[in-house]
Coordinates of C-alpha atoms in Angstrom, one line a residue:
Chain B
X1 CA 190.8 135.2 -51.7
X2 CA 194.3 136.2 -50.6
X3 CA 197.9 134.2 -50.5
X4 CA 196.7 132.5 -47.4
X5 CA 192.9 131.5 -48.5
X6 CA 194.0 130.4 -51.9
X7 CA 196.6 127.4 -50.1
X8 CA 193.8 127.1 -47.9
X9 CA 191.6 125.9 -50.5
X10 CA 194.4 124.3 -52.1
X11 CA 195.6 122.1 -49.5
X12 CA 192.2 121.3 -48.4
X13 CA 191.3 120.4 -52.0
X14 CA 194.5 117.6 -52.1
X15 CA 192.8 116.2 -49.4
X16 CA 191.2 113.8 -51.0
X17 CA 192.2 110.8 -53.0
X18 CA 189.0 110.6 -55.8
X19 CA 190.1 114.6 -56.6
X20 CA 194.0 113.8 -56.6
X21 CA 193.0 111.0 -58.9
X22 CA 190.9 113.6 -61.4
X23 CA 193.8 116.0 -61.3
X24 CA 195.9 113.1 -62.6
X25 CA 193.9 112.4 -65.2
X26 CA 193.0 115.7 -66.3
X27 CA 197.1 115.9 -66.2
X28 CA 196.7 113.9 -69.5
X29 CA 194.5 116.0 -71.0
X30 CA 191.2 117.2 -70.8
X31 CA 187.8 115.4 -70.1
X32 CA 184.1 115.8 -69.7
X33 CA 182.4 115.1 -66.5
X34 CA 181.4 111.6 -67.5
X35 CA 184.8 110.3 -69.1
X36 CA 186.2 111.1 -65.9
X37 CA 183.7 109.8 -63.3
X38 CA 184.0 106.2 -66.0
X39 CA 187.1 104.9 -64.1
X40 CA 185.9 105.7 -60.4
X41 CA 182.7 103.5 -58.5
X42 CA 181.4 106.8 -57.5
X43 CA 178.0 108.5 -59.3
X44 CA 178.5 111.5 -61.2
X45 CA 177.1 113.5 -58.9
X46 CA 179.4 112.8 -56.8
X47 CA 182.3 113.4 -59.6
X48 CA 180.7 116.7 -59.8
X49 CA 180.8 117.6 -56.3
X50 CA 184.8 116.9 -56.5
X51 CA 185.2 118.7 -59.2
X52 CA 183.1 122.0 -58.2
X53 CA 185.7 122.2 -55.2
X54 CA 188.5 121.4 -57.7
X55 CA 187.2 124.2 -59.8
X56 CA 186.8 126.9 -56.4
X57 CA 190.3 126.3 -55.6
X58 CA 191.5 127.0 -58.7
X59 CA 193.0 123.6 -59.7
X60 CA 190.8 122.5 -62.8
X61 CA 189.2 124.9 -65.6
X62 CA 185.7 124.5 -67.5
X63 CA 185.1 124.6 -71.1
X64 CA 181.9 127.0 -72.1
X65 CA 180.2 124.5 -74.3
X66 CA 177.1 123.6 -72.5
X67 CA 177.3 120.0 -73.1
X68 CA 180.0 118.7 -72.5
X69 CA 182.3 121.8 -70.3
X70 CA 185.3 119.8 -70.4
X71 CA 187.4 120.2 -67.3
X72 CA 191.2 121.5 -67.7
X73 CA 193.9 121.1 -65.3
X74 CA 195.5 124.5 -63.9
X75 CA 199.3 123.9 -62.5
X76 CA 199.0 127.9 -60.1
X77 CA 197.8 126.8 -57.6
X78 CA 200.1 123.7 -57.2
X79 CA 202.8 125.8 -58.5
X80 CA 202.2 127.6 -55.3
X81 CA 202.4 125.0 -53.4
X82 CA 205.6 124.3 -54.7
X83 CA 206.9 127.9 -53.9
X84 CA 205.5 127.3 -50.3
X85 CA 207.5 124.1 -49.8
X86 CA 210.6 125.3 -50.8
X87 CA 211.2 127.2 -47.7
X88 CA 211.1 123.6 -45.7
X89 CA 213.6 122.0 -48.7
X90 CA 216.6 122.5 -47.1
X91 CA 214.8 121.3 -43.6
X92 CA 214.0 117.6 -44.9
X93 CA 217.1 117.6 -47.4
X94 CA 219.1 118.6 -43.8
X95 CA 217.6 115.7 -41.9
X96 CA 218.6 113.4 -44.6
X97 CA 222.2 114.8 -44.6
X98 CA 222.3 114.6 -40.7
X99 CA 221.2 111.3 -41.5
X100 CA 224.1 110.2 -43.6
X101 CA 226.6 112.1 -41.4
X102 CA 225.2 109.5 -38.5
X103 CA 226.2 106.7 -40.7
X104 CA 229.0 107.6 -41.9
X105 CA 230.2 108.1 -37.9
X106 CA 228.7 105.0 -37.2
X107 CA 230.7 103.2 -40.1
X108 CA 233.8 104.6 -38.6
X109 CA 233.5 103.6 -35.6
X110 CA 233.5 99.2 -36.9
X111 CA 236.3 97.3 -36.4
X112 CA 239.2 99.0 -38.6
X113 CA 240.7 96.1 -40.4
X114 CA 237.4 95.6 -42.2
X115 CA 236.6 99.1 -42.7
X116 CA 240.3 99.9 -44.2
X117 CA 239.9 96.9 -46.9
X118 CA 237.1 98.0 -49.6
X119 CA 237.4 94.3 -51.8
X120 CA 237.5 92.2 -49.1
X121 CA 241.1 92.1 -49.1
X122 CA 242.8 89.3 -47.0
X123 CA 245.1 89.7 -43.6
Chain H
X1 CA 198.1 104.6 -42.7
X2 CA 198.8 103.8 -46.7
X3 CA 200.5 106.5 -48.7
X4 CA 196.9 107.7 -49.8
X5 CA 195.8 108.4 -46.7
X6 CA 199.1 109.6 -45.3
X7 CA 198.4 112.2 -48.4
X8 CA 195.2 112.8 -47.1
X9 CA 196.5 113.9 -43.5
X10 CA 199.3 115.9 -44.8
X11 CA 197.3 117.7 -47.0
X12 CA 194.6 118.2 -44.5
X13 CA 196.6 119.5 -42.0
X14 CA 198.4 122.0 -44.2
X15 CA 194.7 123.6 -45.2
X16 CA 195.4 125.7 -41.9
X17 CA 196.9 129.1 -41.6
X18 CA 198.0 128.7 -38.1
X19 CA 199.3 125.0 -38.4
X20 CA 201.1 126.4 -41.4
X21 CA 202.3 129.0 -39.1
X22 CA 203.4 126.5 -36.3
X23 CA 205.2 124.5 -38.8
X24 CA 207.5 128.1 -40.0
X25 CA 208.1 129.0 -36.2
X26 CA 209.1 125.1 -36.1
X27 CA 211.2 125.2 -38.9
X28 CA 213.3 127.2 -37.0
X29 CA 214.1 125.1 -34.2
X30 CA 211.7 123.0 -31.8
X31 CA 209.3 124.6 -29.0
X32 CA 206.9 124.2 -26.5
X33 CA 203.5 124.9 -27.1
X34 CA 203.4 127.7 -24.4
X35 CA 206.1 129.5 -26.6
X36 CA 204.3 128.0 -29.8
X37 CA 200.5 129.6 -28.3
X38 CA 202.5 133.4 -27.6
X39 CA 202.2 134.8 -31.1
X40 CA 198.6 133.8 -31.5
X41 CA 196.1 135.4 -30.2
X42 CA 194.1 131.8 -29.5
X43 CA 194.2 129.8 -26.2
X44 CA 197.0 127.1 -25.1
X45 CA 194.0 124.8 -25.7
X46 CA 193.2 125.6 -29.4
X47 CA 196.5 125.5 -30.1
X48 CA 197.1 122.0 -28.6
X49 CA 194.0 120.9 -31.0
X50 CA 196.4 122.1 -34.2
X51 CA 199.3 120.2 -32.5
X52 CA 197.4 117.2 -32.6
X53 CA 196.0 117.7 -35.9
X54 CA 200.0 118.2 -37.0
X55 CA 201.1 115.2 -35.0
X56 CA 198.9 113.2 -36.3
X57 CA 199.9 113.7 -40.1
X58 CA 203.3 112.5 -38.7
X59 CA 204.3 117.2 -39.7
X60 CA 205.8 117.1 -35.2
X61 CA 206.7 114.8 -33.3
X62 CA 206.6 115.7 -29.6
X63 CA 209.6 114.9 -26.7
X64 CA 209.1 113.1 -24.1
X65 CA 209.5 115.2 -21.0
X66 CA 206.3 115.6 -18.9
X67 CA 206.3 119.3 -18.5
X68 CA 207.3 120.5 -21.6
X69 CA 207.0 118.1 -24.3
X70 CA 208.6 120.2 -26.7
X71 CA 207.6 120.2 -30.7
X72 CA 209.9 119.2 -33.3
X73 CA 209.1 120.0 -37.3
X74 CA 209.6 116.4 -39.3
X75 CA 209.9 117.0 -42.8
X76 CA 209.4 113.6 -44.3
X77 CA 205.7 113.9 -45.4
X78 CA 206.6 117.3 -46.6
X79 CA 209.1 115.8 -48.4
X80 CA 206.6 113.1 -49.7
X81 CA 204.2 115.7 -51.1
X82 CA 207.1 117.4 -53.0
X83 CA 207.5 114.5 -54.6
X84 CA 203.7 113.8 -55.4
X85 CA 204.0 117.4 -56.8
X86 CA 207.1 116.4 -59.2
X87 CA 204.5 114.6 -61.5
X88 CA 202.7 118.1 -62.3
X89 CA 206.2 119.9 -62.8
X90 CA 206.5 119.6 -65.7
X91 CA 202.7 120.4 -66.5
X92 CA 202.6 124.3 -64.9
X93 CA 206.6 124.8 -66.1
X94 CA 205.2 123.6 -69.5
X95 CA 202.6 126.4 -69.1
X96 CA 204.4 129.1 -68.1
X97 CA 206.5 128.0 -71.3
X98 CA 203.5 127.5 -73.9
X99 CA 202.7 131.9 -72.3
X100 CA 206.6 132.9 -72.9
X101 CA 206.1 131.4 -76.4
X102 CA 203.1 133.1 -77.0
X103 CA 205.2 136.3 -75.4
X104 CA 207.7 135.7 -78.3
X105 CA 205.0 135.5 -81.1
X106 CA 203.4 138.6 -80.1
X107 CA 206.7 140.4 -79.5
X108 CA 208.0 139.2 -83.0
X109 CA 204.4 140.8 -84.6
X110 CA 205.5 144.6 -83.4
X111 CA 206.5 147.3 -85.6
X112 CA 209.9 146.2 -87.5
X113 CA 210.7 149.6 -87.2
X114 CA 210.8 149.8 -83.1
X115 CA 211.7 146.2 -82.4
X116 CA 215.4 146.6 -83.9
X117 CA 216.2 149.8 -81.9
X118 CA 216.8 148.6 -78.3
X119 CA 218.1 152.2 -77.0
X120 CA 215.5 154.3 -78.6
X121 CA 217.4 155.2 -81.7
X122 CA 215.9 158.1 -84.1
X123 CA 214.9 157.6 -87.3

């Protein structure tokens, strides 16, 4: 997989509320297939399923002991997705800032007597 | 939408190397979707698809002139899954720390000798 695959497969696997769930558990500590299907209404099958993409995107670990293969949380690939994000920061941080630049011109623009007088001072 | 589910489109709409690549060329200032289809080498109509996809996720928001109806990035669900990230910080930084630590230990384990002569001193 290269850069591109790899967020593919990252994104893709955020997509879903049962795996963001198991990624915040596992962000706990580790667990075996059935402690962490116990707290969803879903079989474990299904669990498994989740995790198997999880696992292909890179974003949870398995243990080598047969029984149990406890699953591991891996921060890469959401690291990445960190890195990727960065470059729109300044974007949404800008809109906010525009934002309070509106309000601010809006504030100034009230009638002065009350804008002048922080504590309600008196005429 | 809840926040879930707002997750969920965000999320799914970023598992996309050309939305991902609409969103860079958008981050530098809005566009039509004729000047947004020229760099790829997929029809106006195929690109219009993504747009939707992107739109819908609340990632554009389109203007309102018939012709045109140019695209415009909006950060705020990027924004919101920079801050869903925030909880798992602190897991991959705390990684990346437990390997420099494990850096240190090995480092400290070399040859005394070697490890107290920076600038290649002779014996």
């Amino acid at each position: 997989m290269n850069a591109a695959q790899r967020l593919d497969a990252t994104f893709a696997a955020l997509a879903d509320p049962t795996r963001r769930a198991i990624l915040a558990r596992l962000s706990l500590g580790e667990a075996s297939v059935s402690e962490l299907a116990r707290p969803f209404a879903i079989s474990q099958p299904a669990i498994s399923k989740h995790l198997k993409v999880l696992e292909e995107a890179g974003l949870i670990s398995r243990g080598r002991e047969a029984q149990k293969r406890p699953c591991r949380l891996v921060g890469k690939p959401l690291a990445d997705i960190s890195e990727w994000l960065e470059a729109y920061r300044r974007h949404w941080e800008g809109n906010f800032q525009r934002l309070d630049a509106l309000l601010d011109e809006l504030k100034a623009q009230e009638p002065q007597a009350g804008a002048e007088r922080p504590e309600g001072g008196s005429l």
